[in-house]
Coordinates of C-alpha atoms and ligand atoms in Angstrom, one line a residue:
X1 CA 16.0 -29.1 -16.4
X2 CA 14.9 -30.9 -13.3
X3 CA 11.6 -32.0 -11.9
X4 CA 11.7 -32.0 -8.1
X5 CA 9.1 -33.9 -6.1
X6 CA 7.7 -32.1 -3.2
X7 CA 5.0 -32.2 -0.6
X8 CA 2.4 -29.4 0.1
X9 CA 2.5 -26.9 2.9
X10 CA -0.8 -26.0 4.3
X11 CA -0.3 -22.3 4.9
X12 CA 0.4 -20.7 1.5
X13 CA -2.8 -18.7 1.3
X14 CA -2.1 -15.1 0.1
X15 CA -3.5 -12.4 2.3
X16 CA -4.3 -8.7 1.7
X17 CA -1.2 -8.3 -0.5
X18 CA 0.5 -11.6 -1.4
X19 CA 2.0 -14.4 0.7
X20 CA 3.8 -13.0 3.7
X21 CA 5.8 -15.1 6.2
X22 CA 8.8 -14.9 8.4
X23 CA 12.1 -15.4 6.5
X24 CA 12.6 -18.5 8.5
X25 CA 9.4 -20.0 7.0
X26 CA 10.3 -19.0 3.4
X27 CA 13.8 -20.6 3.8
X28 CA 12.4 -24.0 4.5
X29 CA 13.3 -26.4 1.8
X30 CA 10.8 -26.2 -1.1
X31 CA 8.7 -23.5 0.5
X32 CA 9.3 -20.7 -2.1
X33 CA 9.5 -23.3 -4.9
X34 CA 6.1 -24.7 -4.0
X35 CA 4.4 -21.3 -4.1
X36 CA 6.0 -20.2 -7.3
X37 CA 5.2 -23.4 -9.1
X38 CA 1.6 -23.3 -7.8
X39 CA 1.3 -19.8 -9.3
X40 CA 2.9 -20.8 -12.6
X41 CA 0.6 -23.8 -12.8
X42 CA -2.5 -21.5 -12.5
X43 CA -1.3 -18.9 -15.1
X44 CA -2.2 -19.5 -18.7
X45 CA 0.5 -18.8 -21.3
X46 CA 3.7 -19.2 -19.1
X47 CA 5.6 -20.9 -21.9
X48 CA 7.2 -18.3 -24.1
X49 CA 6.1 -15.4 -21.8
X50 CA 8.0 -12.5 -20.4
X51 CA 7.9 -12.0 -16.7
X52 CA 9.1 -9.0 -14.6
X53 CA 10.9 -9.9 -11.4
X54 CA 12.1 -7.6 -8.6
X55 CA 11.8 -6.8 -5.0
X56 CA 12.4 -4.3 -2.3
X57 CA 16.0 -5.4 -1.5
X58 CA 15.2 -7.0 1.8
X59 CA 17.1 -10.0 3.2
X60 CA 16.5 -13.1 1.0
X61 CA 15.6 -10.9 -2.0
X62 CA 18.5 -11.9 -4.2
X63 CA 18.5 -15.6 -3.3
X64 CA 14.7 -15.8 -4.0
X65 CA 15.2 -14.1 -7.4
X66 CA 17.9 -16.6 -8.4
X67 CA 15.5 -19.5 -7.5
X68 CA 12.6 -17.9 -9.4
X69 CA 14.8 -17.4 -12.5
X70 CA 15.8 -21.0 -12.5
X71 CA 12.2 -22.1 -12.2
X72 CA 11.1 -19.6 -14.9
X73 CA 13.6 -21.2 -17.3
X74 CA 12.4 -24.7 -16.5
X75 CA 8.8 -23.7 -17.0
X76 CA 9.5 -22.3 -20.4
X77 CA 9.5 -18.6 -19.8
X78 CA 11.2 -16.8 -22.7
X79 CA 12.4 -13.6 -21.0
X80 CA 12.8 -12.3 -17.5
X81 CA 13.1 -8.5 -16.9
X82 CA 14.8 -7.9 -13.6
X83 CA 15.7 -4.7 -11.8
X84 CA 19.4 -4.2 -11.3
X85 CA 20.5 -5.8 -8.1
X86 CA 17.1 -7.4 -7.9
X87 CA 15.6 -4.1 -7.0
X88 CA 12.2 -2.8 -8.1
X89 CA 9.8 -0.7 -6.1
X90 CA 6.3 -2.1 -6.2
X91 CA 5.0 0.8 -8.4
X92 CA 8.0 0.6 -10.7
X93 CA 7.4 -3.1 -11.2
X94 CA 3.8 -2.4 -12.0
X95 CA 4.9 0.2 -14.5
X96 CA 7.4 -2.2 -16.1
X97 CA 4.8 -4.9 -16.5
X98 CA 2.6 -2.5 -18.3
X99 CA 5.3 -0.8 -20.4
X100 CA 6.6 -4.2 -21.6
X101 CA 3.2 -5.8 -22.1
X102 CA 4.3 -8.8 -20.1
X103 CA 2.3 -11.7 -18.7
X104 CA 2.9 -10.2 -15.3
X105 CA 5.5 -10.3 -12.6
X106 CA 6.6 -11.5 -9.2
X107 CA 7.1 -8.8 -6.7
X108 CA 9.2 -9.8 -3.7
X109 CA 8.4 -7.8 -0.6
X110 CA 6.8 -7.8 2.8
X111 CA 6.2 -4.1 2.4
X112 CA 6.2 -2.3 5.8
X113 CA 7.0 -5.4 7.8
X114 CA 10.5 -5.5 9.3
X115 CA 13.3 -7.3 7.3
X116 CA 16.4 -9.3 8.1
X117 CA 17.0 -13.0 8.9
X118 CA 14.5 -12.8 11.7
X119 CA 12.2 -10.4 9.8
X120 CA 9.6 -11.0 7.2
X121 CA 9.6 -11.8 3.5
X122 CA 6.8 -11.8 0.9
X123 CA 5.9 -12.5 -2.6
X124 CA 3.0 -11.6 -4.8
X125 CA 2.0 -12.0 -8.4
X126 CA 0.8 -9.0 -10.5
X127 CA -0.9 -9.6 -13.8
X128 CA -0.7 -8.1 -17.3
X129 CA -2.5 -4.9 -16.2
X130 CA 0.3 -4.3 -13.6
X131 CA -2.0 -4.9 -10.7
X132 CA -2.1 -7.5 -7.9
X133 CA -3.8 -10.7 -8.9
X134 CA -7.5 -10.8 -8.1
X135 CA -8.8 -12.9 -5.2
X136 CA -10.1 -15.6 -7.5
X137 CA -6.5 -16.1 -8.8
X138 CA -4.8 -16.0 -5.5
X139 CA -7.3 -18.5 -4.2
X140 CA -6.4 -20.7 -7.1
X141 CA -2.7 -20.5 -6.2
X142 CA -3.6 -21.5 -2.7
X143 CA -5.8 -24.5 -3.8
X144 CA -2.9 -25.6 -6.1
X145 CA -0.4 -25.3 -3.3
X146 CA -2.4 -27.8 -1.2
X147 CA -2.0 -30.6 -3.7
X148 CA 1.3 -29.8 -5.5
X149 CA 3.6 -32.8 -5.8
X150 CA 6.5 -31.4 -7.8
X151 CA 8.1 -28.3 -9.3
X152 CA 10.3 -27.6 -12.3
X153 CA 13.8 -26.1 -11.8
X154 CA 17.0 -25.7 -13.7
X155 CA 20.2 -26.5 -12.0
X156 CA 22.9 -24.0 -12.9
X157 CA 25.1 -21.2 -11.6
X158 CA 23.5 -18.0 -10.3
X159 CA 23.6 -15.0 -12.7
X160 CA 25.0 -11.6 -11.9
X161 CA 22.1 -9.4 -11.1
X162 CA 24.2 -6.2 -11.0
X163 CA 25.3 -6.2 -14.6
X164 CA 22.9 -4.3 -16.9
X165 CA 22.0 -5.8 -20.2
X166 CA 21.0 -9.2 -21.5
X167 CA 22.3 -12.6 -20.3
X168 CA 21.3 -16.1 -21.2
X169 CA 20.1 -18.5 -18.7
X170 CA 19.7 -21.7 -20.7
X171 CA 17.1 -20.9 -23.3
X172 CA 15.8 -17.9 -21.4
X173 CA 17.0 -14.3 -21.7
X174 CA 17.5 -12.4 -18.5
X175 CA 17.4 -8.6 -19.0
X176 CA 18.8 -6.6 -16.2
X177 CA 17.3 -3.0 -16.3
X178 CA 17.9 0.2 -14.5
X179 CA 15.1 0.1 -11.9
X180 CA 14.7 3.9 -11.8
X181 CA 14.8 4.9 -15.5
X182 CA 11.3 3.9 -16.8
X183 CA 9.6 5.0 -13.6
X184 CA 11.3 8.5 -13.6
X185 CA 10.2 8.9 -17.2
X186 CA 6.6 8.1 -16.3
X187 CA 6.7 10.7 -13.5
X188 CA 7.9 13.3 -16.0
X189 CA 4.9 12.7 -18.2
X190 CA 2.4 13.1 -15.3
X191 CA 3.6 16.2 -13.4
X192 CA 4.5 19.8 -14.1
X193 CA 8.2 19.2 -13.5
X194 CA 9.0 22.9 -14.4
X195 CA 6.6 24.2 -11.8
X196 CA 8.1 21.9 -9.1
X197 CA 11.6 22.9 -10.1
X198 CA 10.7 26.5 -9.7
X199 CA 9.2 25.8 -6.3
X200 CA 12.6 24.4 -5.1
X201 CA 14.5 27.1 -6.8
X202 CA 12.5 29.6 -4.8
X203 CA 13.8 28.2 -1.5
X204 CA 11.1 25.6 -0.7
X205 CA 12.6 22.9 1.5
X206 CA 11.6 19.3 2.0
X207 CA 12.9 16.1 3.6
X208 CA 12.1 12.7 2.2
X209 CA 12.7 9.7 4.5
X210 CA 13.3 6.6 2.4
X211 CA 13.6 4.6 5.7
X212 CA 16.6 2.6 4.3
X213 CA 14.1 1.0 1.9
X214 CA 13.6 0.8 -1.8
X215 CA 12.7 4.4 -2.6
X216 CA 16.1 5.9 -1.8
X217 CA 17.5 5.7 -5.4
X218 CA 14.2 6.7 -6.9
X219 CA 13.8 9.8 -4.7
X220 CA 17.5 10.9 -5.1
X221 CA 17.2 10.7 -8.9
X222 CA 13.8 12.5 -9.2
X223 CA 13.8 15.0 -6.3
X224 CA 17.5 15.9 -6.1
X225 CA 18.8 15.3 -9.6
X226 CA 15.8 16.1 -11.8
X227 CA 13.9 18.6 -9.6
X228 CA 16.7 20.4 -8.0
X229 CA 15.8 19.8 -4.3
X230 CA 18.9 20.4 -2.1
X231 CA 21.4 17.6 -1.8
X232 CA 20.6 15.8 1.4
X233 CA 16.8 16.2 0.9
X234 CA 16.6 12.4 0.9
X235 CA 17.5 10.9 4.2
X236 CA 18.1 7.2 5.0
X237 CA 18.4 6.8 1.2
X238 CA 20.5 3.7 1.0
X239 CA 18.4 0.5 0.8
X240 CA 19.5 -2.0 3.5
X241 CA 18.6 -5.6 3.8
X242 CA 17.2 -5.1 7.3
X243 CA 16.1 -1.4 6.9
X244 CA 18.6 -0.5 9.6
X245 CA 16.7 -2.6 12.1
X246 CA 13.6 -0.4 11.8
X247 CA 10.1 -1.0 10.6
X248 CA 10.0 0.6 7.1
X249 CA 6.5 1.9 7.9
X250 CA 5.8 5.6 7.2
X251 CA 3.7 6.6 10.2
X252 CA 4.0 8.8 13.2
X253 CA 5.5 6.0 15.3
X254 CA 8.0 4.5 12.9
X255 CA 9.1 7.6 11.1
X256 CA 9.7 9.5 14.3
X257 CA 13.0 10.9 13.1
X258 CA 11.2 12.7 10.2
X259 CA 8.4 13.9 12.4
X260 CA 11.0 15.5 14.7
X261 CA 12.7 17.2 11.8
X262 CA 9.4 18.7 10.7
X263 CA 8.6 20.3 14.0
X264 CA 9.5 23.7 15.2
X265 CA 10.6 27.0 13.7
X266 CA 13.1 26.6 10.9
X267 CA 11.7 23.2 10.0
X268 CA 11.3 22.4 6.2
X269 CA 8.1 23.2 4.4
X270 CA 7.3 19.6 3.6
X271 CA 8.1 16.2 4.8
X272 CA 7.4 12.8 3.3
X273 CA 8.3 9.1 3.8
X274 CA 7.7 5.9 2.0
X275 CA 7.7 2.2 3.1
X276 CA 9.7 -0.9 2.4
X277 CA 8.5 -1.4 -1.2
X278 CA 7.8 2.2 -2.1
X279 CA 4.0 2.1 -2.4
X280 CA 3.0 4.0 0.8
X281 CA 3.4 7.6 1.6
X282 CA 3.1 9.8 4.7
X283 CA 2.7 13.6 4.1
X284 CA 3.8 16.2 6.7
X285 CA 3.7 19.9 6.7
X286 CA 5.7 22.0 9.2
X287 CA 4.2 20.9 12.6
X288 CA 1.3 19.3 10.7
X289 CA 0.4 15.7 10.0
X290 CA -1.9 15.0 7.1
X291 CA -4.2 12.0 7.7
X292 CA -4.0 9.7 4.6
X293 CA -7.7 10.0 4.1
X294 CA -7.5 13.8 4.1
X295 CA -4.5 13.5 1.7
X296 CA -6.6 11.6 -0.8
X297 CA -9.4 14.2 -0.5
X298 CA -6.9 17.2 -0.9
X299 CA -5.4 15.6 -4.0
X300 CA -8.8 14.9 -5.5
X301 CA -9.9 18.5 -4.9
X302 CA -6.7 19.9 -6.5
X303 CA -6.1 17.3 -9.2
X304 CA -7.0 19.7 -12.0
X305 CA -3.7 21.5 -11.3
X306 CA -1.7 18.4 -12.4
X307 CA -1.2 18.0 -16.1
X308 CA -2.2 14.3 -16.1
X309 CA -5.6 15.2 -14.6
X310 CA -6.2 18.4 -16.6
X311 CA -9.3 16.8 -18.2
X312 CA -10.8 16.2 -14.8
X313 CA -11.2 13.0 -12.7
X314 CA -13.4 10.2 -13.9
X315 CA -14.2 9.0 -10.4
X316 CA -12.6 8.2 -7.1
X317 CA -12.4 5.0 -5.1
X318 CA -11.4 4.4 -1.5
X319 CA -11.2 1.3 0.6
X320 CA -14.1 0.8 3.0
X321 CA -12.2 1.8 6.3
X322 CA -10.8 4.9 4.6
X323 CA -12.7 8.0 5.8
X324 CA -15.5 9.5 3.7
X325 CA -13.6 12.8 3.1
X326 CA -13.0 11.8 -0.5
X327 CA -16.7 11.0 -1.0
X328 CA -17.5 14.6 -0.1
X329 CA -15.1 15.9 -2.6
X330 CA -16.4 13.5 -5.3
X331 CA -19.9 14.7 -4.6
X332 CA -18.7 18.3 -4.9
X333 CA -17.0 17.5 -8.2
X334 CA -20.1 15.6 -9.5
X335 CA -18.1 12.3 -10.0
X336 CA -18.7 8.8 -8.6
X337 CA -17.0 7.5 -5.5
X338 CA -16.6 3.8 -5.0
X339 CA -16.1 1.9 -1.8
X340 CA -14.0 -1.3 -2.0
X341 CA -12.6 -3.8 0.4
X342 CA -9.1 -3.3 1.9
X343 CA -6.3 -4.0 -0.5
X344 CA -5.1 -2.5 -3.8
X345 CA -6.3 -5.6 -5.8
X346 CA -9.9 -4.3 -5.6
X347 CA -9.1 -1.0 -7.5
X348 CA -7.8 -2.8 -10.6
X349 CA -11.1 -3.5 -12.4
X350 CA -12.3 0.1 -11.7
X351 CA -9.0 1.6 -13.1
X352 CA -9.0 -0.8 -16.1
X353 CA -12.6 0.1 -16.9
X354 CA -11.8 3.8 -16.8
X355 CA -14.3 4.4 -14.0
X356 CA -11.8 6.0 -11.6
X357 CA -8.7 8.1 -11.9
X358 CA -7.7 8.3 -8.3
X359 CA -7.9 5.9 -5.4
X360 CA -6.6 5.5 -1.9
X361 CA -6.5 3.8 1.5
X362 CA -6.3 5.1 5.1
X363 CA -3.1 3.0 5.5
X364 CA -0.9 5.6 3.7
X365 CA -1.7 4.4 0.2
X366 CA -2.6 6.7 -2.6
X367 CA -2.5 6.1 -6.4
X368 CA -4.0 6.7 -9.8
X369 CA -4.5 5.2 -13.2
X370 CA -0.8 5.6 -14.1
X371 CA 0.0 2.2 -12.6
X372 CA -2.0 -0.5 -10.8
X373 CA -0.4 -0.2 -7.4
X374 CA -0.4 2.5 -4.8
X375 CA 2.6 4.7 -5.3
X376 CA 4.5 6.5 -2.6
X377 CA 6.8 8.8 -4.6
X378 CA 4.0 9.6 -7.0
X379 CA 1.9 10.9 -4.1
X380 CA 4.8 13.0 -2.9
X381 CA 5.2 14.5 -6.4
X382 CA 1.4 15.1 -6.7
X383 CA 1.6 17.1 -3.4
X384 CA 4.6 19.0 -4.7
X385 CA 2.8 19.8 -8.0
X386 CA -0.2 21.1 -6.1
X387 CA 2.0 23.1 -3.7
X388 CA 3.9 24.6 -6.6
X389 CA 0.7 25.8 -8.3
X390 CA -1.3 26.8 -5.3
X391 CA 1.5 28.4 -3.3
X392 CA -0.2 27.5 0.0
X393 CA 1.4 25.6 2.8
X394 CA 0.5 21.9 3.5
X395 CA -1.6 23.0 6.5
X396 CA -3.4 25.7 4.5
X397 CA -4.4 23.2 1.8
X398 CA -5.8 20.7 4.4
X399 CA -7.7 23.5 6.2
X400 CA -9.1 24.6 2.9
X401 CA -10.5 21.1 2.5
X402 CA -12.1 21.2 5.9
X403 CA -13.6 24.6 5.3
X404 CA -15.0 23.6 1.9
X405 CA -16.3 20.2 2.8
X406 CA -16.3 19.9 6.6
X407 CA -13.7 17.9 8.5
X408 CA -13.9 14.1 8.6
X409 CA -12.0 13.4 11.8
X410 CA -10.3 10.1 11.6
X411 CA -8.2 7.7 13.6
X412 CA -7.0 4.1 13.3
X413 CA -6.1 2.0 16.4
X414 CA -3.9 -1.1 15.9
X415 CA -3.6 -3.8 18.4
X416 CA -0.6 -5.8 17.1
X417 CA 0.4 -9.4 17.7
X418 CA -2.6 -10.4 19.8
X419 CA -3.5 -14.0 20.3
X420 CA -5.4 -15.4 17.3
X421 CA -8.1 -17.1 19.3
X422 CA -9.0 -13.9 21.2
X423 CA -9.1 -11.8 18.0
X424 CA -11.2 -14.4 16.2
X425 CA -13.6 -14.6 19.2
X426 CA -13.9 -10.8 19.3
X427 CA -14.9 -10.6 15.6
X428 CA -17.2 -13.6 15.9
X429 CA -19.0 -11.9 18.8
X430 CA -19.3 -8.6 16.9
X431 CA -20.7 -10.4 13.9
X432 CA -23.2 -12.3 16.0
X433 CA -24.5 -9.0 17.6
X434 CA -24.9 -7.1 14.4
X435 CA -28.5 -7.9 13.6
X436 CA -29.8 -6.5 16.9
X437 CA -27.9 -3.2 16.8
X438 CA -29.8 -0.9 14.5
X439 CA -32.1 1.5 16.4
X440 CA -30.4 0.8 19.7
X441 CA -28.3 3.3 21.7
X442 CA -24.6 2.8 22.2
X443 CA -22.6 5.3 24.4
X444 CA -25.2 8.0 23.7
X445 CA -25.3 7.5 20.0
X446 CA -28.1 5.8 18.0
X447 CA -27.0 3.0 15.7
X448 CA -28.3 3.5 12.2
X449 CA -26.6 0.6 10.4
X450 CA -24.6 -2.4 11.3
X451 CA -23.1 -5.0 8.9
X452 CA -20.2 -7.1 7.8
X453 CA -19.0 -5.4 4.6
X454 CA -19.6 -7.4 1.5
X455 CA -18.6 -6.1 -2.0
X456 CA -19.7 -6.9 -5.5
X457 CA -17.3 -5.6 -8.0
X458 CA -19.3 -3.4 -10.3
X459 CA -17.1 -4.3 -13.3
X460 CA -16.7 -8.1 -13.2
X461 CA -19.4 -9.0 -10.7
X462 CA -17.0 -10.9 -8.4
X463 CA -18.1 -11.0 -4.8
X464 CA -16.0 -10.6 -1.6
X465 CA -17.6 -11.2 1.8
X466 CA -16.7 -10.6 5.5
X467 CA -14.5 -7.6 4.7
X468 CA -15.0 -5.8 8.0
X469 CA -17.6 -5.2 10.7
X470 CA -19.1 -1.7 10.5
X471 CA -21.3 0.2 12.8
X472 CA -22.8 3.5 11.5
X473 CA -24.4 6.0 13.8
X474 CA -27.3 8.4 13.2
X475 CA -25.0 11.4 13.7
X476 CA -22.7 10.2 10.9
X477 CA -20.0 8.7 13.1
X478 CA -18.7 5.3 12.3
X479 CA -16.7 2.4 13.8
X480 CA -15.1 -0.3 11.8
X481 CA -13.3 -3.5 13.0
X482 CA -11.3 -5.9 11.0
X483 CA -8.3 -8.2 11.3
X484 CA -5.1 -7.5 9.4
X485 CA -4.3 -9.8 6.4
X486 CA -0.6 -8.9 6.2
X487 CA 0.7 -9.9 9.6
X488 CA 3.0 -12.9 10.1
X489 CA 2.5 -13.7 13.8
X490 CA -0.7 -13.8 15.8
X491 CA -3.4 -11.4 14.8
X492 CA -3.6 -7.7 14.4
X493 CA -6.9 -6.0 15.2
X494 CA -7.6 -2.7 13.5
X495 CA -10.2 -0.4 14.8
X496 CA -11.2 2.6 12.5
X497 CA -12.9 5.6 14.0
X498 CA -14.6 8.4 12.1
X499 CA -16.7 11.4 12.9
X500 CA -17.9 14.4 10.8
X501 CA -17.4 17.9 12.1
X502 CA -19.0 20.6 9.9
X503 CA -18.3 23.5 12.4
X504 CA -15.1 25.4 11.4
X505 CA -14.8 26.6 15.0
X506 CA -14.0 23.0 16.0
X507 CA -11.7 22.0 13.2
X508 CA -8.5 22.5 15.1
X509 CA -9.3 20.0 17.9
X510 CA -6.7 17.2 17.8
X511 CA -8.2 14.0 16.3
X512 CA -7.4 11.9 19.4
X513 CA -9.4 14.3 21.6
X514 CA -12.3 14.7 19.1
X515 CA -12.5 10.9 18.9
X516 CA -12.0 10.0 22.5
X517 CA -15.6 9.1 23.3
X518 CA -15.9 7.0 20.1
X519 CA -12.6 5.2 21.0
X520 CA -13.9 4.3 24.4
X521 CA -17.2 3.2 22.9
X522 CA -15.4 1.1 20.3
X523 CA -13.1 -0.7 22.8
X524 CA -16.0 -1.3 25.2
X525 CA -18.5 -2.6 22.7
X526 CA -16.0 -5.1 21.2
X527 CA -14.6 -6.1 24.6
X528 CA -11.1 -5.5 23.4
X529 CA -9.5 -5.8 26.8
X530 CA -11.5 -8.9 27.6
X531 CA -10.6 -10.7 24.4
X532 CA -7.0 -9.5 23.9
X533 CA -5.8 -8.5 27.4
X534 CA -4.8 -5.1 25.9
X535 CA -5.7 -1.9 27.5
X536 CA -4.5 0.4 24.7
X537 CA -3.5 0.2 21.1
X538 CA 0.1 -0.2 20.0
X539 CA -0.1 2.3 17.1
X540 CA -2.5 5.1 16.5
X541 CA -2.6 6.8 13.1
Ligands
VG1_1 C1 -2.6 -3.4 5.2 C2 -3.4 -2.1 5.0 C3 -4.1 -2.1 3.6 C4 -3.0 -2.3 2.6 C5 -2.1 -3.5 2.9 C6 -1.0 -3.7 1.9 O1 -3.4 -4.5 5.1 O2 -4.4 -2.0 6.0 O3 -4.8 -1.0 3.4 O4 -3.5 -2.4 1.3 O5 -1.6 -3.5 4.2 O6 -0.1 -2.6 2.0 P1 -4.0 -5.3 6.4 O7 -4.8 -6.4 5.9 O8 -2.8 -5.6 7.3 O9 -4.9 -4.3 7.1 V1 1.6 -2.8 1.8 O10 2.3 -1.3 1.6 O11 1.9 -3.6 3.2 O12 1.7 -3.8 0.5
CO2 CO1 4.1 -1.4 0.8

């Protein structure tokens, strides 16, 4: 076992979901090692513990796992559970951590960010509940990384990650497991598999776009082998180190191939896609896009048709910028709805305390109490279960939501890779102007509330501030501004727009049209062009 001296890097602060950097940054000598040792130094009980390790298969995944294994041995870890080939989707890793009662695990992924030697890499730690480490812990990792002067590592040959079963690495046991088996078993316990099988047997057709990312093997096994979806249902199903050169980001821009397949006569009934690490989902009907916020609300309204939720939902949570469609359903069901900051780590305490059963984000993330991560394939199966029972089309289910609760029209505008100084100045200016806004008129609307979102966790009392600038209008419309915490170069500004439309006669209006005046107002009020030089967003979802 070796002790290697090192010097700190100043930039290892985890963001919305772990530490994400360009591969070139991660490959600097000692960079990965410093972060892993910083984490291990902050975790109680590492000696003798079991850790789960796996990632989304992107470039640098295997090399990083070999390093982490050698560091785990040197730090006294007793057992490492690793997905075969180093592969574990994020929700499958969360499940393994829970099933095995481990100390936690390292999940290697930069999620929807592009991969390859010039792409991004990422790493995060999930604790014993299977969920992403809370902010207090990731801040402790960061503080440690600023003063670290050495790390422990064993020097020895790599192990074969492709051979299932147990291998010894010095005194530590490495157990290579089938990445799909436990996850597929969990899904069978949650859903009415027979009903979904009958749906497919009756001629229902779907396409699942795995985007050359981690969900391919999971989707093939569950959708095609176990549920009888036609062979070829899963497209782009082979995980590639560079995701075929694409962004593995399931939205209308990056999953354009799927969107095209779902349009026109003869298109399948249902389309879905997941992201790099398998925790996001996009849901499409024939010629119909389901806004993620509406998806959460539809699933909440129909949860009782799914065996796992037969007893009813305890509560729902959504991240602050997610639309309030789910709140309206929660009110209808007579259950609480919580509003948390962006990032799955904030749902963990609510799930652990049994306060919520379902949660989601506008960024194509939906999940439940079955694991402590958002779960792409789970969301697809949840939709399939509801479709199988209700026997309505995707569009009919969404229109039913709008009819029953009114339509919460929603859009997110992303300005990617803008200069950091401009983005920071824009947010600073917005913050400075907040106090004077209530009661004034902006673009014909009266401002009712204006603040920078702060959150006190109702379970553990922890406090998170500066989580997004929000402006609420008297007519119920809302604008939210925040900067991304997952990017790796420059800044990404996200602008979230929302408006309520109770009148069914106006429900079919395209979101972009219905939100056009609010979008103009949002851009003008923040001075987006002035601060960023951008006239239009890069991605609208
Ligand atoms: C984005 C999303 C956020 C999500 C996070 C991680 O964060 O907006 O809702 O939880 O990505 O998802 P940000 O800070 O860039 O807005 V994933 O699938 O990238 O782990
Ligand atoms: Co992801």
